[in-house]
Amino acid sequence: MKNTFLLLLLLGILFSANAQQKPVFQKLRYEDDFSYLKGDSTKNLYEKIKYIPLGKSDKFYASIGGEIREQYFYTVNDKWGDETTGGDGYLLSRYLLNVNVRLGRFRTFIEFQSSLANSKIDPSPVDKNELDFHQAFLDIDLVQNKEQQLTFRVGRQEIAYGSQRLVSVRERPNNRIAFDGLKLFFKNKNWQTDAFYSHPVANKPSVFNDVFNEKAKLWGSYAVIHKVPFIQNIDLYYLGLWKDRAVFANAVGEETRHSVGTRIWKIKGNWKYDFEGLYQFGTINSQNISAWTLSSNTSYTFENIKFKPEIGLKTEFISGDKNSTDNKMQTFNPLYPKGAYFGLVGLIGPSNLIDIHPSVAFDLTEKLGFGIDYDIFWRSSINDGLYAPNMQLLYSGKDTTERFVGTQLIANFDYNLNSFLTVSVEGAWFNAGAFLKEAGSGKDYFYSALTAQFKF
């Protein structure tokens, strides 16, 4: 393990020393733009693989990129003592390699993913998937100029919208998620809109066996409007979900769910905010769905104080089922959220939950940050259960009376060595509350994690 982390450190130093201009890596790697290198005749070896001319026209080129991420975890009392009561250490590794080819109005993007779990007991497909095509899609630019862009995309692709509370690339877990589908998207200076139809990829361990998934569908439309008076930015969206079999505490069966919502947000300046609300309706088996969520995330940065402290407060109110015997189902479904929703390990998912989450963060140096988060959790409805981020039922709410789930304290250091390499350390203590003690062993949970992430 030490050798792996040292190798990433050496790669980060080597690539940084050879890059003439600091690269900017996007969260969606197919959005990386290295076209600024097209007129540079003095490119070094690294920059030569970032911009490979494929003809006389500067609109014909290729680019190669990727990522290596290593994470070591040490946990105590998995699932609050109901799975393991002692300490458990394991190493998660993720490797991504992509090739981007632009041929005028046509673009293809191919990415391989390998996710490995060493010493982890019974790893899930989210932790382990030896090798597979993660993305492979074709873009056709129907309109492309300085003012606007209209593009049609077909194939396996990552999709992410808004704050990634509903549709995410699942960055924090070891295996990122992709979708097989079609997408048409339009962009101009002040707004953009997407319409898509897809099947989420169901990852399976082993090699090149993530086949087309006929058991689930996700479709919808998502619009973002910028420079809105008084509120800066607003998102408006509709998302549809179908599953051949969904499992909740009080309902099991075929699910068709529709989500309509809006998000108001601002990410620049001292004050930042993100407010979101949505309503869900549809059917599961013979029950009618009526679920909702409201969330807020506000923060303020003191730019003129040493270490530039940022204080924040998040709150989430997420519906749960009120009555297991009627024909209504109020359990909120977060669709395909960002995975490790509350901390790196991701113990709890955003369903049937009330969460109050104050935080404080400091820029100790230009490259080193430190943060503390404190979460307080309650069940929204005592007649519904507690769920994981993937909507797996952790504990049923049947015959329980306690609402308080517990508190979680997280502290983390993030060190950005350069544009290529980030190292972080995170530790958490989950103090089990009355509900966890009523439904299971209810032991306090601990974890620590060391992460090194190298991008090129």
GROMACS .gro file of C-alpha atoms in nm:
model
  456
    1MET     CA    1   0.000   0.000   0.000
    2LYS     CA    2   0.281   0.241   0.087
    3ASN     CA    3   0.444   0.178  -0.251
    4THR     CA    4   0.120   0.264  -0.433
    5PHE     CA    5   0.077   0.596  -0.254
    6LEU     CA    6   0.444   0.682  -0.313
    7LEU     CA    7   0.404   0.604  -0.683
    8LEU     CA    8   0.110   0.843  -0.708
    9LEU     CA    9   0.312   1.111  -0.532
   10LEU     CA   10   0.601   1.070  -0.777
   11LEU     CA   11   0.363   1.079  -1.075
   12GLY     CA   12   0.202   1.397  -0.946
   13ILE     CA   13   0.539   1.569  -0.907
   14LEU     CA   14   0.665   1.447  -1.245
   15PHE     CA   15   0.357   1.554  -1.441
   16SER     CA   16   0.341   1.890  -1.266
   17ALA     CA   17   0.705   1.961  -1.346
   18ASN     CA   18   0.649   1.886  -1.715
   19ALA     CA   19   0.322   2.071  -1.769
   20GLN     CA   20   0.380   2.418  -1.911
   21GLN     CA   21   0.021   2.518  -1.832
   22LYS     CA   22  -0.187   2.393  -1.541
   23PRO     CA   23  -0.460   2.162  -1.676
   24VAL     CA   24  -0.820   2.185  -1.560
   25PHE     CA   25  -0.988   1.847  -1.513
   26GLN     CA   26  -1.367   1.845  -1.519
   27LYS     CA   27  -1.593   1.628  -1.304
   28LEU     CA   28  -1.722   1.476  -1.627
   29ARG     CA   29  -1.397   1.394  -1.803
   30TYR     CA   30  -1.550   1.413  -2.149
   31GLU     CA   31  -1.583   1.787  -2.084
   32ASP     CA   32  -1.203   1.832  -2.054
   33ASP     CA   33  -1.083   2.086  -2.310
   34PHE     CA   34  -0.720   2.081  -2.423
   35SER     CA   35  -0.775   2.257  -2.754
   36TYR     CA   36  -0.560   2.545  -2.628
   37LEU     CA   37  -0.259   2.324  -2.709
   38LYS     CA   38  -0.336   2.310  -3.082
   39GLY     CA   39  -0.107   2.601  -3.171
   40ASP     CA   40   0.177   2.501  -2.937
   41SER     CA   41   0.473   2.356  -3.126
   42THR     CA   42   0.678   2.313  -2.807
   43LYS     CA   43   0.452   2.063  -2.633
   44ASN     CA   44   0.624   1.818  -2.398
   45LEU     CA   45   0.543   1.447  -2.386
   46TYR     CA   46   0.243   1.489  -2.155
   47GLU     CA   47   0.094   1.771  -2.358
   48LYS     CA   48   0.146   1.572  -2.678
   49ILE     CA   49  -0.096   1.301  -2.558
   50LYS     CA   50  -0.346   1.566  -2.453
   51TYR     CA   51  -0.363   1.707  -2.807
   52ILE     CA   52  -0.283   1.469  -3.093
   53PRO     CA   53  -0.343   1.623  -3.442
   54LEU     CA   54  -0.530   1.392  -3.679
   55GLY     CA   55  -0.506   1.605  -3.993
   56LYS     CA   56  -0.439   1.952  -4.124
   57SER     CA   57  -0.758   2.091  -3.972
   58ASP     CA   58  -0.741   2.189  -3.604
   59LYS     CA   59  -1.090   2.037  -3.567
   60PHE     CA   60  -0.945   1.689  -3.613
   61TYR     CA   61  -0.760   1.573  -3.303
   62ALA     CA   62  -0.748   1.318  -3.021
   63SER     CA   63  -0.673   1.330  -2.648
   64ILE     CA   64  -0.582   1.066  -2.389
   65GLY     CA   65  -0.655   1.099  -2.018
   66GLY     CA   66  -0.729   0.903  -1.705
   67GLU     CA   67  -0.718   0.864  -1.331
   68ILE     CA   68  -0.571   0.648  -1.056
   69ARG     CA   69  -0.736   0.660  -0.715
   70GLU     CA   70  -0.630   0.463  -0.408
   71GLN     CA   71  -0.833   0.462  -0.085
   72TYR     CA   72  -0.749   0.282   0.236
   73PHE     CA   73  -1.029   0.243   0.490
   74TYR     CA   74  -1.028   0.122   0.847
   75THR     CA   75  -1.370   0.066   1.004
   76VAL     CA   76  -1.500  -0.048   1.342
   77ASN     CA   77  -1.851  -0.187   1.398
   78ASP     CA   78  -1.980  -0.211   1.040
   79LYS     CA   79  -2.355  -0.153   1.025
   80TRP     CA   80  -2.337  -0.039   1.385
   81GLY     CA   81  -2.215  -0.377   1.508
   82ASP     CA   82  -2.461  -0.599   1.319
   83GLU     CA   83  -2.202  -0.717   1.063
   84THR     CA   84  -1.860  -0.689   1.228
   85THR     CA   85  -1.774  -0.573   1.576
   86GLY     CA   86  -1.396  -0.555   1.540
   87GLY     CA   87  -1.170  -0.353   1.311
   88ASP     CA   88  -1.166  -0.409   0.937
   89GLY     CA   89  -0.910  -0.259   0.698
   90TYR     CA   90  -0.932  -0.270   0.318
   91LEU     CA   91  -0.799  -0.098   0.007
   92LEU     CA   92  -1.012   0.029  -0.281
   93SER     CA   93  -0.847   0.105  -0.616
   94ARG     CA   94  -0.999   0.275  -0.919
   95TYR     CA   95  -0.837   0.309  -1.261
   96LEU     CA   96  -0.987   0.508  -1.550
   97LEU     CA   97  -0.845   0.548  -1.901
   98ASN     CA   98  -1.017   0.753  -2.171
   99VAL     CA   99  -0.967   0.838  -2.538
  100ASN     CA  100  -1.142   1.139  -2.690
  101VAL     CA  101  -1.147   1.173  -3.071
  102ARG     CA  102  -1.283   1.487  -3.241
  103LEU     CA  103  -1.350   1.480  -3.616
  104GLY     CA  104  -1.518   1.808  -3.699
  105ARG     CA  105  -1.886   1.779  -3.609
  106PHE     CA  106  -1.836   1.425  -3.483
  107ARG     CA  107  -1.682   1.321  -3.153
  108THR     CA  108  -1.641   0.982  -2.987
  109PHE     CA  109  -1.540   0.922  -2.628
  110ILE     CA  110  -1.435   0.583  -2.490
  111GLU     CA  111  -1.344   0.515  -2.127
  112PHE     CA  112  -1.241   0.196  -1.948
  113GLN     CA  113  -1.289   0.149  -1.574
  114SER     CA  114  -1.129  -0.100  -1.337
  115SER     CA  115  -1.236  -0.101  -0.971
  116LEU     CA  116  -1.070  -0.336  -0.725
  117ALA     CA  117  -1.139  -0.414  -0.358
  118ASN     CA  118  -0.855  -0.574  -0.166
  119SER     CA  119  -0.927  -0.733   0.176
  120LYS     CA  120  -1.286  -0.608   0.179
  121ILE     CA  121  -1.531  -0.872   0.297
  122ASP     CA  122  -1.804  -0.949   0.041
  123PRO     CA  123  -1.754  -0.640  -0.180
  124SER     CA  124  -2.053  -0.518  -0.380
  125PRO     CA  125  -2.040  -0.429  -0.753
  126VAL     CA  126  -2.011  -0.066  -0.643
  127ASP     CA  127  -1.677  -0.159  -0.482
  128LYS     CA  128  -1.544  -0.416  -0.727
  129ASN     CA  129  -1.570  -0.448  -1.105
  130GLU     CA  130  -1.243  -0.574  -1.252
  131LEU     CA  131  -1.265  -0.422  -1.603
  132ASP     CA  132  -1.536  -0.292  -1.829
  133PHE     CA  133  -1.638  -0.030  -2.082
  134HIS     CA  134  -1.750   0.255  -1.860
  135GLN     CA  135  -1.831   0.497  -2.141
  136ALA     CA  136  -1.852   0.466  -2.519
  137PHE     CA  137  -2.062   0.724  -2.700
  138LEU     CA  138  -2.087   0.923  -3.022
  139ASP     CA  139  -2.163   1.296  -3.042
  140ILE     CA  140  -2.302   1.471  -3.350
  141ASP     CA  141  -2.297   1.851  -3.336
  142LEU     CA  142  -2.609   1.963  -3.521
  143VAL     CA  143  -2.532   2.327  -3.442
  144GLN     CA  144  -2.198   2.456  -3.317
  145ASN     CA  145  -2.079   2.817  -3.308
  146LYS     CA  146  -1.961   3.073  -3.056
  147GLU     CA  147  -2.317   3.155  -2.949
  148GLN     CA  148  -2.484   2.816  -2.919
  149GLN     CA  149  -2.449   2.439  -2.945
  150LEU     CA  150  -2.700   2.166  -3.024
  151THR     CA  151  -2.565   1.811  -2.987
  152PHE     CA  152  -2.709   1.462  -3.015
  153ARG     CA  153  -2.538   1.189  -2.811
  154VAL     CA  154  -2.589   0.813  -2.826
  155GLY     CA  155  -2.418   0.535  -2.631
  156ARG     CA  156  -2.290   0.459  -2.281
  157GLN     CA  157  -2.231   0.784  -2.095
  158GLU     CA  158  -2.207   0.948  -1.754
  159ILE     CA  159  -2.496   1.178  -1.663
  160ALA     CA  160  -2.498   1.430  -1.379
  161TYR     CA  161  -2.741   1.709  -1.298
  162GLY     CA  162  -2.757   1.987  -1.041
  163SER     CA  163  -2.606   1.911  -0.702
  164GLN     CA  164  -2.616   1.539  -0.796
  165ARG     CA  165  -2.877   1.463  -0.530
  166LEU     CA  166  -3.081   1.268  -0.789
  167VAL     CA  167  -2.863   1.188  -1.091
  168SER     CA  168  -2.492   1.149  -1.030
  169VAL     CA  169  -2.168   0.996  -1.156
  170ARG     CA  170  -2.131   0.833  -0.812
  171GLU     CA  171  -1.783   0.980  -0.766
  172ARG     CA  172  -1.715   0.894  -0.402
  173PRO     CA  173  -1.782   0.518  -0.423
  174ASN     CA  174  -1.519   0.308  -0.597
  175ASN     CA  175  -1.717   0.236  -0.915
  176ARG     CA  176  -1.868   0.529  -1.103
  177ILE     CA  177  -2.205   0.478  -1.270
  178ALA     CA  178  -2.297   0.525  -1.637
  179PHE     CA  179  -2.613   0.505  -1.847
  180ASP     CA  180  -2.688   0.351  -2.187
  181GLY     CA  181  -2.902   0.596  -2.375
  182LEU     CA  182  -2.977   0.891  -2.600
  183LYS     CA  183  -2.942   1.258  -2.514
  184LEU     CA  184  -3.012   1.583  -2.699
  185PHE     CA  185  -2.870   1.895  -2.539
  186PHE     CA  186  -2.870   2.264  -2.626
  187LYS     CA  187  -2.646   2.534  -2.478
  188ASN     CA  188  -2.612   2.906  -2.523
  189LYS     CA  189  -2.472   3.190  -2.315
  190ASN     CA  190  -2.741   3.206  -2.045
  191TRP     CA  191  -2.924   2.874  -2.044
  192GLN     CA  192  -2.905   2.510  -2.138
  193THR     CA  193  -3.147   2.222  -2.156
  194ASP     CA  194  -3.121   1.844  -2.195
  195ALA     CA  195  -3.367   1.574  -2.291
  196PHE     CA  196  -3.262   1.211  -2.243
  197TYR     CA  197  -3.376   0.849  -2.230
  198SER     CA  198  -3.151   0.587  -2.071
  199HIS     CA  199  -3.100   0.255  -1.897
  200PRO     CA  200  -2.867   0.270  -1.593
  201VAL     CA  201  -2.578   0.027  -1.618
  202ALA     CA  202  -2.598  -0.254  -1.361
  203ASN     CA  203  -2.234  -0.317  -1.273
  204LYS     CA  204  -2.122  -0.677  -1.230
  205PRO     CA  205  -1.788  -0.811  -1.102
  206SER     CA  206  -1.550  -0.970  -1.355
  207VAL     CA  207  -1.443  -0.851  -1.701
  208PHE     CA  208  -1.649  -0.688  -1.980
  209ASN     CA  209  -1.986  -0.815  -1.861
  210ASP     CA  210  -2.176  -0.494  -1.782
  211VAL     CA  211  -2.445  -0.570  -2.040
  212PHE     CA  212  -2.753  -0.369  -2.132
  213ASN     CA  213  -2.988  -0.340  -1.835
  214GLU     CA  214  -3.353  -0.407  -1.925
  215LYS     CA  215  -3.473  -0.395  -1.564
  216ALA     CA  216  -3.456  -0.016  -1.513
  217LYS     CA  217  -3.510   0.305  -1.712
  218LEU     CA  218  -3.440   0.671  -1.642
  219TRP     CA  219  -3.559   0.953  -1.865
  220GLY     CA  220  -3.637   1.320  -1.841
  221SER     CA  221  -3.553   1.680  -1.916
  222TYR     CA  222  -3.331   1.919  -1.722
  223ALA     CA  223  -3.297   2.295  -1.782
  224VAL     CA  224  -3.056   2.544  -1.623
  225ILE     CA  225  -3.108   2.920  -1.651
  226HIS     CA  226  -2.824   3.155  -1.553
  227LYS     CA  227  -2.817   3.524  -1.458
  228VAL     CA  228  -3.170   3.526  -1.322
  229PRO     CA  229  -3.242   3.853  -1.137
  230PHE     CA  230  -3.220   3.825  -0.757
  231ILE     CA  231  -3.169   3.445  -0.752
  232GLN     CA  232  -2.865   3.400  -0.984
  233ASN     CA  233  -2.937   3.050  -1.121
  234ILE     CA  234  -3.241   2.825  -1.141
  235ASP     CA  235  -3.286   2.461  -1.246
  236LEU     CA  236  -3.618   2.318  -1.365
  237TYR     CA  237  -3.654   1.947  -1.426
  238TYR     CA  238  -3.867   1.639  -1.478
  239LEU     CA  239  -3.723   1.289  -1.421
  240GLY     CA  240  -3.899   0.958  -1.486
  241LEU     CA  241  -3.799   0.623  -1.337
  242TRP     CA  242  -3.915   0.269  -1.408
  243LYS     CA  243  -3.795  -0.048  -1.231
  244ASP     CA  244  -3.927  -0.397  -1.280
  245ARG     CA  245  -3.887  -0.460  -0.906
  246ALA     CA  246  -3.833  -0.207  -0.629
  247VAL     CA  247  -3.809  -0.291  -0.258
  248PHE     CA  248  -3.914  -0.056   0.020
  249ALA     CA  249  -4.008  -0.125   0.381
  250ASN     CA  250  -4.381  -0.104   0.304
  251ALA     CA  251  -4.397  -0.183  -0.069
  252VAL     CA  252  -4.244  -0.430  -0.315
  253GLY     CA  253  -4.311  -0.451  -0.687
  254GLU     CA  254  -4.293  -0.277  -1.023
  255GLU     CA  255  -4.229   0.095  -0.981
  256THR     CA  256  -4.308   0.388  -1.210
  257ARG     CA  257  -4.212   0.718  -1.050
  258HIS     CA  258  -4.215   1.075  -1.177
  259SER     CA  259  -4.015   1.358  -1.014
  260VAL     CA  260  -4.081   1.729  -1.075
  261GLY     CA  261  -3.857   1.983  -0.907
  262THR     CA  262  -3.666   2.307  -0.903
  263ARG     CA  263  -3.335   2.426  -0.763
  264ILE     CA  264  -3.217   2.782  -0.690
  265TRP     CA  265  -2.844   2.824  -0.639
  266LYS     CA  266  -2.543   3.056  -0.623
  267ILE     CA  267  -2.181   2.936  -0.599
  268LYS     CA  268  -1.986   3.261  -0.635
  269GLY     CA  269  -1.914   3.525  -0.373
  270ASN     CA  270  -1.899   3.510   0.005
  271TRP     CA  271  -2.259   3.399   0.037
  272LYS     CA  272  -2.341   3.072  -0.136
  273TYR     CA  273  -2.671   2.889  -0.136
  274ASP     CA  274  -2.848   2.589  -0.285
  275PHE     CA  275  -3.222   2.537  -0.226
  276GLU     CA  276  -3.410   2.248  -0.384
  277GLY     CA  277  -3.759   2.106  -0.366
  278LEU     CA  278  -3.931   1.830  -0.558
  279TYR     CA  279  -4.244   1.618  -0.561
  280GLN     CA  280  -4.275   1.255  -0.671
  281PHE     CA  281  -4.584   1.070  -0.794
  282GLY     CA  282  -4.659   0.742  -0.970
  283THR     CA  283  -4.728   0.384  -0.866
  284ILE     CA  284  -4.552   0.089  -0.707
  285ASN     CA  285  -4.742  -0.236  -0.731
  286SER     CA  286  -5.098  -0.130  -0.638
  287GLN     CA  287  -4.996   0.171  -0.427
  288ASN     CA  288  -5.000   0.536  -0.533
  289ILE     CA  289  -4.678   0.729  -0.475
  290SER     CA  290  -4.683   1.071  -0.311
  291ALA     CA  291  -4.334   1.167  -0.186
  292TRP     CA  292  -4.132   1.484  -0.154
  293THR     CA  293  -3.810   1.644  -0.032
  294LEU     CA  294  -3.692   1.993   0.064
  295SER     CA  295  -3.326   2.080   0.110
  296SER     CA  296  -3.119   2.388   0.179
  297ASN     CA  297  -2.745   2.444   0.183
  298THR     CA  298  -2.609   2.786   0.273
  299SER     CA  299  -2.258   2.902   0.359
  300TYR     CA  300  -2.060   3.219   0.419
  301THR     CA  301  -1.685   3.267   0.372
  302PHE     CA  302  -1.497   3.527   0.579
  303GLU     CA  303  -1.243   3.634   0.317
  304ASN     CA  304  -1.068   3.893   0.536
  305ILE     CA  305  -1.006   3.663   0.835
  306LYS     CA  306  -0.703   3.436   0.865
  307PHE     CA  307  -0.760   3.090   0.714
  308LYS     CA  308  -1.075   3.223   0.543
  309PRO     CA  309  -1.322   3.027   0.758
  310GLU     CA  310  -1.641   2.913   0.589
  311ILE     CA  311  -1.943   2.828   0.801
  312GLY     CA  312  -2.228   2.631   0.652
  313LEU     CA  313  -2.563   2.480   0.735
  314LYS     CA  314  -2.743   2.208   0.543
  315THR     CA  315  -3.092   2.085   0.622
  316GLU     CA  316  -3.293   1.811   0.454
  317PHE     CA  317  -3.651   1.700   0.504
  318ILE     CA  318  -3.720   1.379   0.311
  319SER     CA  319  -4.053   1.200   0.326
  320GLY     CA  320  -4.115   0.847   0.450
  321ASP     CA  321  -4.418   0.621   0.440
  322LYS     CA  322  -4.673   0.708   0.707
  323ASN     CA  323  -4.893   0.398   0.701
  324SER     CA  324  -4.801   0.046   0.593
  325THR     CA  325  -5.164  -0.067   0.557
  326ASP     CA  326  -5.308   0.190   0.314
  327ASN     CA  327  -5.266   0.216  -0.065
  328LYS     CA  328  -5.039   0.523  -0.048
  329MET     CA  329  -4.659   0.517  -0.044
  330GLN     CA  330  -4.474   0.828   0.071
  331THR     CA  331  -4.117   0.690   0.075
  332PHE     CA  332  -3.894   0.922  -0.127
  333ASN     CA  333  -3.670   0.759  -0.388
  334PRO     CA  334  -3.342   0.950  -0.453
  335LEU     CA  335  -3.306   0.774  -0.792
  336TYR     CA  336  -2.930   0.758  -0.863
  337PRO     CA  337  -2.768   0.991  -0.605
  338LYS     CA  338  -2.402   1.062  -0.544
  339GLY     CA  339  -2.351   0.747  -0.339
  340ALA     CA  340  -2.151   0.833  -0.029
  341TYR     CA  341  -2.414   1.091   0.060
  342PHE     CA  342  -2.310   1.166   0.419
  343GLY     CA  343  -1.934   1.100   0.435
  344LEU     CA  344  -1.702   0.875   0.234
  345VAL     CA  345  -1.841   0.545   0.364
  346GLY     CA  346  -2.203   0.643   0.300
  347LEU     CA  347  -2.388   0.472   0.584
  348ILE     CA  348  -2.727   0.638   0.535
  349GLY     CA  349  -2.915   0.732   0.219
  350PRO     CA  350  -3.149   1.026   0.157
  351SER     CA  351  -3.487   0.865   0.222
  352ASN     CA  352  -3.725   0.889   0.520
  353LEU     CA  353  -3.485   1.129   0.687
  354ILE     CA  354  -3.454   1.461   0.863
  355ASP     CA  355  -3.097   1.589   0.869
  356ILE     CA  356  -2.943   1.901   1.023
  357HIS     CA  357  -2.584   1.946   0.916
  358PRO     CA  358  -2.367   2.239   1.036
  359SER     CA  359  -2.007   2.260   0.913
  360VAL     CA  360  -1.696   2.476   0.923
  361ALA     CA  361  -1.397   2.475   0.685
  362PHE     CA  362  -1.059   2.651   0.679
  363ASP     CA  363  -0.793   2.719   0.416
  364LEU     CA  364  -0.489   2.652   0.634
  365THR     CA  365  -0.259   2.719   0.339
  366GLU     CA  366  -0.308   2.774  -0.032
  367LYS     CA  367  -0.302   2.395  -0.080
  368LEU     CA  368  -0.421   2.255   0.255
  369GLY     CA  369  -0.781   2.264   0.372
  370PHE     CA  370  -0.944   2.141   0.693
  371GLY     CA  371  -1.313   2.082   0.759
  372ILE     CA  372  -1.549   1.958   1.030
  373ASP     CA  373  -1.904   1.836   0.965
  374TYR     CA  374  -2.167   1.739   1.221
  375ASP     CA  375  -2.485   1.556   1.117
  376ILE     CA  376  -2.794   1.495   1.328
  377PHE     CA  377  -3.036   1.235   1.188
  378TRP     CA  378  -3.398   1.147   1.261
  379ARG     CA  379  -3.643   0.926   1.076
  380SER     CA  380  -3.905   1.138   0.905
  381SER     CA  381  -4.172   0.873   0.971
  382ILE     CA  382  -4.151   0.614   1.250
  383ASN     CA  383  -4.358   0.376   1.034
  384ASP     CA  384  -4.087   0.357   0.766
  385GLY     CA  385  -3.736   0.216   0.777
  386LEU     CA  386  -3.378   0.337   0.739
  387TYR     CA  387  -3.219   0.310   0.394
  388ALA     CA  388  -2.871   0.299   0.242
  389PRO     CA  389  -2.777   0.538  -0.045
  390ASN     CA  390  -2.868   0.265  -0.299
  391MET     CA  391  -3.212   0.230  -0.134
  392GLN     CA  392  -3.125  -0.102   0.026
  393LEU     CA  393  -3.335  -0.135   0.341
  394LEU     CA  394  -3.100  -0.130   0.640
  395TYR     CA  395  -3.362  -0.157   0.915
  396SER     CA  396  -3.738  -0.191   0.892
  397GLY     CA  397  -3.953   0.050   1.085
  398LYS     CA  398  -4.195  -0.226   1.183
  399ASP     CA  399  -4.270  -0.241   1.555
  400THR     CA  400  -4.034   0.050   1.632
  401THR     CA  401  -4.117   0.370   1.816
  402GLU     CA  402  -3.789   0.564   1.824
  403ARG     CA  403  -3.726   0.844   1.571
  404PHE     CA  404  -3.370   0.955   1.657
  405VAL     CA  405  -3.112   0.774   1.440
  406GLY     CA  406  -2.792   0.929   1.574
  407THR     CA  407  -2.519   1.186   1.513
  408GLN     CA  408  -2.213   1.175   1.291
  409LEU     CA  409  -1.896   1.382   1.335
  410ILE     CA  410  -1.650   1.402   1.044
  411ALA     CA  411  -1.313   1.576   1.021
  412ASN     CA  412  -1.102   1.588   0.706
  413PHE     CA  413  -0.781   1.733   0.564
  414ASP     CA  414  -0.747   1.790   0.188
  415TYR     CA  415  -0.407   1.861   0.033
  416ASN     CA  416  -0.389   1.964  -0.333
  417LEU     CA  417  -0.028   1.905  -0.423
  418ASN     CA  418  -0.088   2.037  -0.774
  419SER     CA  419  -0.341   2.011  -1.058
  420PHE     CA  420  -0.273   1.638  -1.091
  421LEU     CA  421  -0.263   1.501  -0.736
  422THR     CA  422  -0.490   1.537  -0.432
  423VAL     CA  423  -0.439   1.363  -0.097
  424SER     CA  424  -0.705   1.360   0.175
  425VAL     CA  425  -0.751   1.213   0.522
  426GLU     CA  426  -1.096   1.168   0.674
  427GLY     CA  427  -1.217   1.031   1.004
  428ALA     CA  428  -1.572   0.985   1.134
  429TRP     CA  429  -1.756   0.877   1.446
  430PHE     CA  430  -2.124   0.783   1.425
  431ASN     CA  431  -2.287   0.790   1.768
  432ALA     CA  432  -2.577   0.543   1.741
  433GLY     CA  433  -2.910   0.683   1.855
  434ALA     CA  434  -3.222   0.532   2.007
  435PHE     CA  435  -3.360   0.389   1.681
  436LEU     CA  436  -3.039   0.198   1.596
  437LYS     CA  437  -3.033   0.054   1.947
  438GLU     CA  438  -3.399  -0.045   1.914
  439ALA     CA  439  -3.367  -0.199   1.564
  440GLY     CA  440  -3.021  -0.361   1.595
  441SER     CA  441  -2.704  -0.380   1.802
  442GLY     CA  442  -2.673   0.000   1.802
  443LYS     CA  443  -2.296   0.019   1.854
  444ASP     CA  444  -2.105   0.333   1.765
  445TYR     CA  445  -1.941   0.321   1.423
  446PHE     CA  446  -1.593   0.453   1.340
  447TYR     CA  447  -1.400   0.488   1.017
  448SER     CA  448  -1.084   0.651   0.891
  449ALA     CA  449  -0.980   0.688   0.528
  450LEU     CA  450  -0.671   0.790   0.333
  451THR     CA  451  -0.726   0.885  -0.032
  452ALA     CA  452  -0.476   0.968  -0.307
  453GLN     CA  453  -0.622   1.071  -0.644
  454PHE     CA  454  -0.405   1.129  -0.952
  455LYS     CA  455  -0.553   1.263  -1.275
  456PHE     CA  456  -0.385   1.316  -1.609
   0.00000   0.00000   0.00000
